[in-house]
Amino acid sequence: MSRDARTDKATDFRAILTKIKGERPDIIMYGGMDATAGPLARQSRQLALHSKLLFGDGACTTDLNKLAGDATDSVACSARRTALEKMPDGAVFTQKFQARFGQPVQIYAPHSSDTVYILVDAMKRANSTKRAAILATIPHTKYSGVSGLVQFDEHGDLQQSAISLVNYKEGKKNLLEIVKL
């Protein structure tokens, strides 16, 4: 195992990939965003690396195929959420989002939408817009939104959380599994 880092603006990974190639790893984990993960995947293919690429949710977007070209077949991603297509209201949300914004649903749009409604609900239940009152009310939330039922435990963590695992085959993103936490 080895570790290296680049800035969030880096797009030339050839030097580090050449070094990595000599180590012949099974997997290369990259925690960056799609704008840098795409070039990393493309350059990995150009250098004939045969390692699988494991990216986090910031890279697992609708733009990754454009940014990586034909180099996504070795990519798998983990995302700290339930996949949109498996959300209870995912299809309806997708239709409304695309009609309103004219583009595909962005990675955290469903959760952002739920968050806004949870905050508004907490303000109503607290009968206040004061931070302390809202924060005291949120742990008692029981909200059914796009992403499903949202409730928190005594530590403030989501009671029902998930990680979605996806891969890309022939330029298409495929859901592999949803791991419930």
JSON list of C-alpha atoms in Angstrom, two decimals:
[
{"chain": "A", "resi": 1, "resn": "MET", "atom": "CA", "xyz": [0.00, 0.00, 0.00]},
{"chain": "A", "resi": 2, "resn": "SER", "atom": "CA", "xyz": [1.21, 3.49, -0.78]},
{"chain": "A", "resi": 3, "resn": "ARG", "atom": "CA", "xyz": [-0.23, 6.97, -0.61]},
{"chain": "A", "resi": 4, "resn": "ASP", "atom": "CA", "xyz": [0.12, 10.12, -2.68]},
{"chain": "A", "resi": 5, "resn": "ALA", "atom": "CA", "xyz": [-1.73, 13.40, -3.03]},
{"chain": "A", "resi": 6, "resn": "ARG", "atom": "CA", "xyz": [-2.33, 16.11, -5.61]},
{"chain": "A", "resi": 7, "resn": "THR", "atom": "CA", "xyz": [-4.18, 19.40, -5.52]},
{"chain": "A", "resi": 8, "resn": "ASP", "atom": "CA", "xyz": [-7.85, 19.54, -6.38]},
{"chain": "A", "resi": 9, "resn": "LYS", "atom": "CA", "xyz": [-6.92, 21.24, -9.68]},
{"chain": "A", "resi": 10, "resn": "ALA", "atom": "CA", "xyz": [-4.51, 18.53, -10.87]},
{"chain": "A", "resi": 11, "resn": "THR", "atom": "CA", "xyz": [-5.27, 16.97, -14.24]},
{"chain": "A", "resi": 12, "resn": "ASP", "atom": "CA", "xyz": [-1.93, 15.36, -15.11]},
{"chain": "A", "resi": 13, "resn": "PHE", "atom": "CA", "xyz": [-1.49, 12.13, -13.19]},
{"chain": "A", "resi": 14, "resn": "ARG", "atom": "CA", "xyz": [1.02, 10.44, -15.51]},
{"chain": "A", "resi": 15, "resn": "ALA", "atom": "CA", "xyz": [4.00, 10.64, -13.12]},
{"chain": "A", "resi": 16, "resn": "ILE", "atom": "CA", "xyz": [2.14, 9.16, -10.19]},
{"chain": "A", "resi": 17, "resn": "LEU", "atom": "CA", "xyz": [0.38, 6.56, -12.34]},
{"chain": "A", "resi": 18, "resn": "THR", "atom": "CA", "xyz": [3.72, 5.48, -13.80]},
{"chain": "A", "resi": 19, "resn": "LYS", "atom": "CA", "xyz": [5.04, 5.03, -10.25]},
{"chain": "A", "resi": 20, "resn": "ILE", "atom": "CA", "xyz": [1.88, 3.14, -9.25]},
{"chain": "A", "resi": 21, "resn": "LYS", "atom": "CA", "xyz": [2.08, 0.92, -12.33]},
{"chain": "A", "resi": 22, "resn": "GLY", "atom": "CA", "xyz": [5.41, -0.42, -11.09]},
{"chain": "A", "resi": 23, "resn": "GLU", "atom": "CA", "xyz": [3.75, -1.45, -7.82]},
{"chain": "A", "resi": 24, "resn": "ARG", "atom": "CA", "xyz": [1.05, -3.40, -9.70]},
{"chain": "A", "resi": 25, "resn": "PRO", "atom": "CA", "xyz": [-1.80, -2.74, -7.24]},
{"chain": "A", "resi": 26, "resn": "ASP", "atom": "CA", "xyz": [-5.14, -4.49, -7.56]},
{"chain": "A", "resi": 27, "resn": "ILE", "atom": "CA", "xyz": [-7.01, -1.29, -6.71]},
{"chain": "A", "resi": 28, "resn": "ILE", "atom": "CA", "xyz": [-6.29, 2.44, -6.85]},
{"chain": "A", "resi": 29, "resn": "MET", "atom": "CA", "xyz": [-8.48, 4.47, -4.49]},
{"chain": "A", "resi": 30, "resn": "TYR", "atom": "CA", "xyz": [-9.06, 8.10, -5.42]},
{"chain": "A", "resi": 31, "resn": "GLY", "atom": "CA", "xyz": [-11.07, 10.48, -3.26]},
{"chain": "A", "resi": 32, "resn": "GLY", "atom": "CA", "xyz": [-11.33, 13.45, -5.62]},
{"chain": "A", "resi": 33, "resn": "MET", "atom": "CA", "xyz": [-14.09, 14.96, -7.69]},
{"chain": "A", "resi": 34, "resn": "ASP", "atom": "CA", "xyz": [-15.16, 14.03, -11.23]},
{"chain": "A", "resi": 35, "resn": "ALA", "atom": "CA", "xyz": [-13.16, 16.85, -12.86]},
{"chain": "A", "resi": 36, "resn": "THR", "atom": "CA", "xyz": [-9.93, 15.21, -11.70]},
{"chain": "A", "resi": 37, "resn": "ALA", "atom": "CA", "xyz": [-11.09, 11.58, -11.55]},
{"chain": "A", "resi": 38, "resn": "GLY", "atom": "CA", "xyz": [-11.95, 11.62, -15.26]},
{"chain": "A", "resi": 39, "resn": "PRO", "atom": "CA", "xyz": [-8.42, 12.52, -16.37]},
{"chain": "A", "resi": 40, "resn": "LEU", "atom": "CA", "xyz": [-6.98, 10.03, -13.86]},
{"chain": "A", "resi": 41, "resn": "ALA", "atom": "CA", "xyz": [-9.10, 7.22, -15.34]},
{"chain": "A", "resi": 42, "resn": "ARG", "atom": "CA", "xyz": [-8.25, 8.24, -18.92]},
{"chain": "A", "resi": 43, "resn": "GLN", "atom": "CA", "xyz": [-4.50, 8.44, -18.20]},
{"chain": "A", "resi": 44, "resn": "SER", "atom": "CA", "xyz": [-4.63, 5.14, -16.32]},
{"chain": "A", "resi": 45, "resn": "ARG", "atom": "CA", "xyz": [-6.02, 3.52, -19.48]},
{"chain": "A", "resi": 46, "resn": "GLN", "atom": "CA", "xyz": [-3.42, 5.27, -21.68]},
{"chain": "A", "resi": 47, "resn": "LEU", "atom": "CA", "xyz": [-0.62, 3.89, -19.48]},
{"chain": "A", "resi": 48, "resn": "ALA", "atom": "CA", "xyz": [-2.14, 0.38, -19.64]},
{"chain": "A", "resi": 49, "resn": "LEU", "atom": "CA", "xyz": [-2.65, 0.11, -15.90]},
{"chain": "A", "resi": 50, "resn": "HIS", "atom": "CA", "xyz": [-4.80, -2.91, -15.17]},
{"chain": "A", "resi": 51, "resn": "SER", "atom": "CA", "xyz": [-5.80, -1.86, -11.66]},
{"chain": "A", "resi": 52, "resn": "LYS", "atom": "CA", "xyz": [-9.43, -1.31, -10.73]},
{"chain": "A", "resi": 53, "resn": "LEU", "atom": "CA", "xyz": [-10.21, 2.30, -9.85]},
{"chain": "A", "resi": 54, "resn": "LEU", "atom": "CA", "xyz": [-12.30, 2.95, -6.74]},
{"chain": "A", "resi": 55, "resn": "PHE", "atom": "CA", "xyz": [-13.70, 6.46, -6.53]},
{"chain": "A", "resi": 56, "resn": "GLY", "atom": "CA", "xyz": [-15.80, 8.20, -3.91]},
{"chain": "A", "resi": 57, "resn": "ASP", "atom": "CA", "xyz": [-19.14, 9.86, -4.49]},
{"chain": "A", "resi": 58, "resn": "GLY", "atom": "CA", "xyz": [-17.64, 13.15, -5.72]},
{"chain": "A", "resi": 59, "resn": "ALA", "atom": "CA", "xyz": [-16.38, 11.38, -8.82]},
{"chain": "A", "resi": 60, "resn": "CYS", "atom": "CA", "xyz": [-19.41, 9.19, -9.42]},
{"chain": "A", "resi": 61, "resn": "THR", "atom": "CA", "xyz": [-21.42, 11.72, -11.40]},
{"chain": "A", "resi": 62, "resn": "THR", "atom": "CA", "xyz": [-23.20, 11.93, -14.72]},
{"chain": "A", "resi": 63, "resn": "ASP", "atom": "CA", "xyz": [-20.18, 13.83, -16.08]},
{"chain": "A", "resi": 64, "resn": "LEU", "atom": "CA", "xyz": [-17.59, 11.12, -15.36]},
{"chain": "A", "resi": 65, "resn": "ASN", "atom": "CA", "xyz": [-18.14, 9.41, -18.73]},
{"chain": "A", "resi": 66, "resn": "LYS", "atom": "CA", "xyz": [-17.49, 12.66, -20.60]},
{"chain": "A", "resi": 67, "resn": "LEU", "atom": "CA", "xyz": [-14.41, 13.40, -18.52]},
{"chain": "A", "resi": 68, "resn": "ALA", "atom": "CA", "xyz": [-12.93, 9.90, -18.66]},
{"chain": "A", "resi": 69, "resn": "GLY", "atom": "CA", "xyz": [-13.77, 9.07, -22.26]},
{"chain": "A", "resi": 70, "resn": "ASP", "atom": "CA", "xyz": [-13.89, 5.32, -22.78]},
{"chain": "A", "resi": 71, "resn": "ALA", "atom": "CA", "xyz": [-11.89, 4.62, -19.61]},
{"chain": "A", "resi": 72, "resn": "THR", "atom": "CA", "xyz": [-14.72, 4.04, -17.12]},
{"chain": "A", "resi": 73, "resn": "ASP", "atom": "CA", "xyz": [-14.95, 0.25, -17.43]},
{"chain": "A", "resi": 74, "resn": "SER", "atom": "CA", "xyz": [-12.38, -0.16, -14.64]},
{"chain": "A", "resi": 75, "resn": "VAL", "atom": "CA", "xyz": [-14.20, 2.30, -12.34]},
{"chain": "A", "resi": 76, "resn": "ALA", "atom": "CA", "xyz": [-16.30, 1.47, -9.29]},
{"chain": "A", "resi": 77, "resn": "CYS", "atom": "CA", "xyz": [-17.71, 4.08, -6.93]},
{"chain": "A", "resi": 78, "resn": "SER", "atom": "CA", "xyz": [-19.11, 4.14, -3.44]},
{"chain": "A", "resi": 79, "resn": "ALA", "atom": "CA", "xyz": [-21.60, 6.82, -2.54]},
{"chain": "A", "resi": 80, "resn": "ARG", "atom": "CA", "xyz": [-22.90, 7.66, 0.92]},
{"chain": "A", "resi": 81, "resn": "ARG", "atom": "CA", "xyz": [-26.54, 7.46, -0.02]},
{"chain": "A", "resi": 82, "resn": "THR", "atom": "CA", "xyz": [-29.22, 5.30, -1.55]},
{"chain": "A", "resi": 83, "resn": "ALA", "atom": "CA", "xyz": [-29.07, 5.31, -5.33]},
{"chain": "A", "resi": 84, "resn": "LEU", "atom": "CA", "xyz": [-31.60, 7.72, -6.84]},
{"chain": "A", "resi": 85, "resn": "GLU", "atom": "CA", "xyz": [-33.33, 4.97, -8.82]},
{"chain": "A", "resi": 86, "resn": "LYS", "atom": "CA", "xyz": [-34.00, 3.10, -5.55]},
{"chain": "A", "resi": 87, "resn": "MET", "atom": "CA", "xyz": [-35.36, 6.09, -3.60]},
{"chain": "A", "resi": 88, "resn": "PRO", "atom": "CA", "xyz": [-39.11, 5.86, -2.92]},
{"chain": "A", "resi": 89, "resn": "ASP", "atom": "CA", "xyz": [-39.84, 9.07, -4.86]},
{"chain": "A", "resi": 90, "resn": "GLY", "atom": "CA", "xyz": [-36.73, 9.01, -7.06]},
{"chain": "A", "resi": 91, "resn": "ALA", "atom": "CA", "xyz": [-38.56, 8.77, -10.40]},
{"chain": "A", "resi": 92, "resn": "VAL", "atom": "CA", "xyz": [-40.97, 11.61, -9.60]},
{"chain": "A", "resi": 93, "resn": "PHE", "atom": "CA", "xyz": [-38.12, 13.76, -8.27]},
{"chain": "A", "resi": 94, "resn": "THR", "atom": "CA", "xyz": [-36.09, 13.08, -11.42]},
{"chain": "A", "resi": 95, "resn": "GLN", "atom": "CA", "xyz": [-38.96, 14.15, -13.69]},
{"chain": "A", "resi": 96, "resn": "LYS", "atom": "CA", "xyz": [-39.61, 17.35, -11.72]},
{"chain": "A", "resi": 97, "resn": "PHE", "atom": "CA", "xyz": [-35.91, 18.20, -11.44]},
{"chain": "A", "resi": 98, "resn": "GLN", "atom": "CA", "xyz": [-35.25, 17.75, -15.16]},
{"chain": "A", "resi": 99, "resn": "ALA", "atom": "CA", "xyz": [-38.37, 19.71, -16.11]},
{"chain": "A", "resi": 100, "resn": "ARG", "atom": "CA", "xyz": [-37.37, 22.60, -13.86]},
{"chain": "A", "resi": 101, "resn": "PHE", "atom": "CA", "xyz": [-33.60, 22.71, -14.41]},
{"chain": "A", "resi": 102, "resn": "GLY", "atom": "CA", "xyz": [-33.21, 21.10, -17.84]},
{"chain": "A", "resi": 103, "resn": "GLN", "atom": "CA", "xyz": [-30.38, 18.81, -16.75]},
{"chain": "A", "resi": 104, "resn": "PRO", "atom": "CA", "xyz": [-29.88, 15.45, -15.02]},
{"chain": "A", "resi": 105, "resn": "VAL", "atom": "CA", "xyz": [-30.28, 15.25, -11.26]},
{"chain": "A", "resi": 106, "resn": "GLN", "atom": "CA", "xyz": [-27.06, 16.27, -9.55]},
{"chain": "A", "resi": 107, "resn": "ILE", "atom": "CA", "xyz": [-25.50, 13.92, -7.00]},
{"chain": "A", "resi": 108, "resn": "TYR", "atom": "CA", "xyz": [-26.92, 15.33, -3.75]},
{"chain": "A", "resi": 109, "resn": "ALA", "atom": "CA", "xyz": [-30.00, 17.13, -5.07]},
{"chain": "A", "resi": 110, "resn": "PRO", "atom": "CA", "xyz": [-32.49, 14.68, -3.48]},
{"chain": "A", "resi": 111, "resn": "HIS", "atom": "CA", "xyz": [-30.80, 15.00, -0.08]},
{"chain": "A", "resi": 112, "resn": "SER", "atom": "CA", "xyz": [-30.53, 18.77, -0.40]},
{"chain": "A", "resi": 113, "resn": "SER", "atom": "CA", "xyz": [-34.24, 18.94, -1.15]},
{"chain": "A", "resi": 114, "resn": "ASP", "atom": "CA", "xyz": [-35.04, 16.77, 1.88]},
{"chain": "A", "resi": 115, "resn": "THR", "atom": "CA", "xyz": [-32.76, 18.92, 4.05]},
{"chain": "A", "resi": 116, "resn": "VAL", "atom": "CA", "xyz": [-34.60, 22.12, 3.12]},
{"chain": "A", "resi": 117, "resn": "TYR", "atom": "CA", "xyz": [-37.96, 20.55, 3.97]},
{"chain": "A", "resi": 118, "resn": "ILE", "atom": "CA", "xyz": [-36.59, 19.13, 7.24]},
{"chain": "A", "resi": 119, "resn": "LEU", "atom": "CA", "xyz": [-35.33, 22.59, 8.25]},
{"chain": "A", "resi": 120, "resn": "VAL", "atom": "CA", "xyz": [-38.66, 24.23, 7.38]},
{"chain": "A", "resi": 121, "resn": "ASP", "atom": "CA", "xyz": [-40.49, 21.51, 9.32]},
{"chain": "A", "resi": 122, "resn": "ALA", "atom": "CA", "xyz": [-38.18, 22.00, 12.32]},
{"chain": "A", "resi": 123, "resn": "MET", "atom": "CA", "xyz": [-38.79, 25.77, 12.25]},
{"chain": "A", "resi": 124, "resn": "LYS", "atom": "CA", "xyz": [-42.54, 25.18, 12.24]},
{"chain": "A", "resi": 125, "resn": "ARG", "atom": "CA", "xyz": [-42.37, 22.66, 15.08]},
{"chain": "A", "resi": 126, "resn": "ALA", "atom": "CA", "xyz": [-40.07, 24.95, 17.08]},
{"chain": "A", "resi": 127, "resn": "ASN", "atom": "CA", "xyz": [-42.24, 27.94, 16.21]},
{"chain": "A", "resi": 128, "resn": "SER", "atom": "CA", "xyz": [-38.96, 29.79, 15.77]},
{"chain": "A", "resi": 129, "resn": "THR", "atom": "CA", "xyz": [-36.19, 30.66, 13.37]},
{"chain": "A", "resi": 130, "resn": "LYS", "atom": "CA", "xyz": [-33.60, 30.76, 16.16]},
{"chain": "A", "resi": 131, "resn": "ARG", "atom": "CA", "xyz": [-30.70, 28.37, 15.68]},
{"chain": "A", "resi": 132, "resn": "ALA", "atom": "CA", "xyz": [-30.87, 26.82, 19.17]},
{"chain": "A", "resi": 133, "resn": "ALA", "atom": "CA", "xyz": [-34.60, 26.12, 18.88]},
{"chain": "A", "resi": 134, "resn": "ILE", "atom": "CA", "xyz": [-34.21, 24.53, 15.45]},
{"chain": "A", "resi": 135, "resn": "LEU", "atom": "CA", "xyz": [-31.26, 22.39, 16.58]},
{"chain": "A", "resi": 136, "resn": "ALA", "atom": "CA", "xyz": [-33.26, 21.18, 19.59]},
{"chain": "A", "resi": 137, "resn": "THR", "atom": "CA", "xyz": [-36.14, 20.16, 17.31]},
{"chain": "A", "resi": 138, "resn": "ILE", "atom": "CA", "xyz": [-34.27, 18.38, 14.50]},
{"chain": "A", "resi": 139, "resn": "PRO", "atom": "CA", "xyz": [-33.37, 15.24, 16.52]},
{"chain": "A", "resi": 140, "resn": "HIS", "atom": "CA", "xyz": [-37.11, 14.56, 16.86]},
{"chain": "A", "resi": 141, "resn": "THR", "atom": "CA", "xyz": [-37.63, 14.68, 13.11]},
{"chain": "A", "resi": 142, "resn": "LYS", "atom": "CA", "xyz": [-39.61, 11.99, 11.35]},
{"chain": "A", "resi": 143, "resn": "TYR", "atom": "CA", "xyz": [-39.76, 13.14, 7.75]},
{"chain": "A", "resi": 144, "resn": "SER", "atom": "CA", "xyz": [-40.72, 11.17, 4.66]},
{"chain": "A", "resi": 145, "resn": "GLY", "atom": "CA", "xyz": [-38.96, 12.71, 1.67]},
{"chain": "A", "resi": 146, "resn": "VAL", "atom": "CA", "xyz": [-37.43, 11.91, -1.69]},
{"chain": "A", "resi": 147, "resn": "SER", "atom": "CA", "xyz": [-34.70, 9.80, -0.11]},
{"chain": "A", "resi": 148, "resn": "GLY", "atom": "CA", "xyz": [-37.12, 7.93, 2.15]},
{"chain": "A", "resi": 149, "resn": "LEU", "atom": "CA", "xyz": [-37.81, 8.18, 5.87]},
{"chain": "A", "resi": 150, "resn": "VAL", "atom": "CA", "xyz": [-35.42, 10.52, 7.69]},
{"chain": "A", "resi": 151, "resn": "GLN", "atom": "CA", "xyz": [-35.00, 10.01, 11.43]},
{"chain": "A", "resi": 152, "resn": "PHE", "atom": "CA", "xyz": [-32.07, 10.51, 13.78]},
{"chain": "A", "resi": 153, "resn": "ASP", "atom": "CA", "xyz": [-30.78, 8.49, 16.72]},
{"chain": "A", "resi": 154, "resn": "GLU", "atom": "CA", "xyz": [-29.73, 9.87, 20.11]},
{"chain": "A", "resi": 155, "resn": "HIS", "atom": "CA", "xyz": [-26.29, 10.76, 18.67]},
{"chain": "A", "resi": 156, "resn": "GLY", "atom": "CA", "xyz": [-27.74, 12.74, 15.75]},
{"chain": "A", "resi": 157, "resn": "ASP", "atom": "CA", "xyz": [-26.88, 10.06, 13.19]},
{"chain": "A", "resi": 158, "resn": "LEU", "atom": "CA", "xyz": [-29.35, 8.93, 10.55]},
{"chain": "A", "resi": 159, "resn": "GLN", "atom": "CA", "xyz": [-31.24, 5.84, 11.67]},
{"chain": "A", "resi": 160, "resn": "GLN", "atom": "CA", "xyz": [-31.54, 4.53, 8.14]},
{"chain": "A", "resi": 161, "resn": "SER", "atom": "CA", "xyz": [-28.45, 5.16, 6.08]},
{"chain": "A", "resi": 162, "resn": "ALA", "atom": "CA", "xyz": [-26.88, 3.43, 3.12]},
{"chain": "A", "resi": 163, "resn": "ILE", "atom": "CA", "xyz": [-23.91, 3.25, 0.81]},
{"chain": "A", "resi": 164, "resn": "SER", "atom": "CA", "xyz": [-24.54, 2.57, -2.87]},
{"chain": "A", "resi": 165, "resn": "LEU", "atom": "CA", "xyz": [-21.93, 0.72, -4.89]},
{"chain": "A", "resi": 166, "resn": "VAL", "atom": "CA", "xyz": [-21.87, 1.29, -8.64]},
{"chain": "A", "resi": 167, "resn": "ASN", "atom": "CA", "xyz": [-19.65, 0.47, -11.57]},
{"chain": "A", "resi": 168, "resn": "TYR", "atom": "CA", "xyz": [-19.47, 1.50, -15.20]},
{"chain": "A", "resi": 169, "resn": "LYS", "atom": "CA", "xyz": [-19.76, -0.87, -18.13]},
{"chain": "A", "resi": 170, "resn": "GLU", "atom": "CA", "xyz": [-19.66, 0.34, -21.72]},
{"chain": "A", "resi": 171, "resn": "GLY", "atom": "CA", "xyz": [-20.04, 3.92, -20.51]},
{"chain": "A", "resi": 172, "resn": "LYS", "atom": "CA", "xyz": [-23.16, 3.22, -18.48]},
{"chain": "A", "resi": 173, "resn": "LYS", "atom": "CA", "xyz": [-23.41, 3.54, -14.70]},
{"chain": "A", "resi": 174, "resn": "ASN", "atom": "CA", "xyz": [-24.81, 0.39, -13.06]},
{"chain": "A", "resi": 175, "resn": "LEU", "atom": "CA", "xyz": [-26.01, -0.11, -9.52]},
{"chain": "A", "resi": 176, "resn": "LEU", "atom": "CA", "xyz": [-24.23, -3.10, -7.97]},
{"chain": "A", "resi": 177, "resn": "GLU", "atom": "CA", "xyz": [-25.54, -3.06, -4.43]},
{"chain": "A", "resi": 178, "resn": "ILE", "atom": "CA", "xyz": [-27.00, -0.90, -1.69]},
{"chain": "A", "resi": 179, "resn": "VAL", "atom": "CA", "xyz": [-25.47, -1.60, 1.70]},
{"chain": "A", "resi": 180, "resn": "LYS", "atom": "CA", "xyz": [-27.76, -0.60, 4.58]},
{"chain": "A", "resi": 181, "resn": "LEU", "atom": "CA", "xyz": [-25.96, 0.79, 7.60]}
]
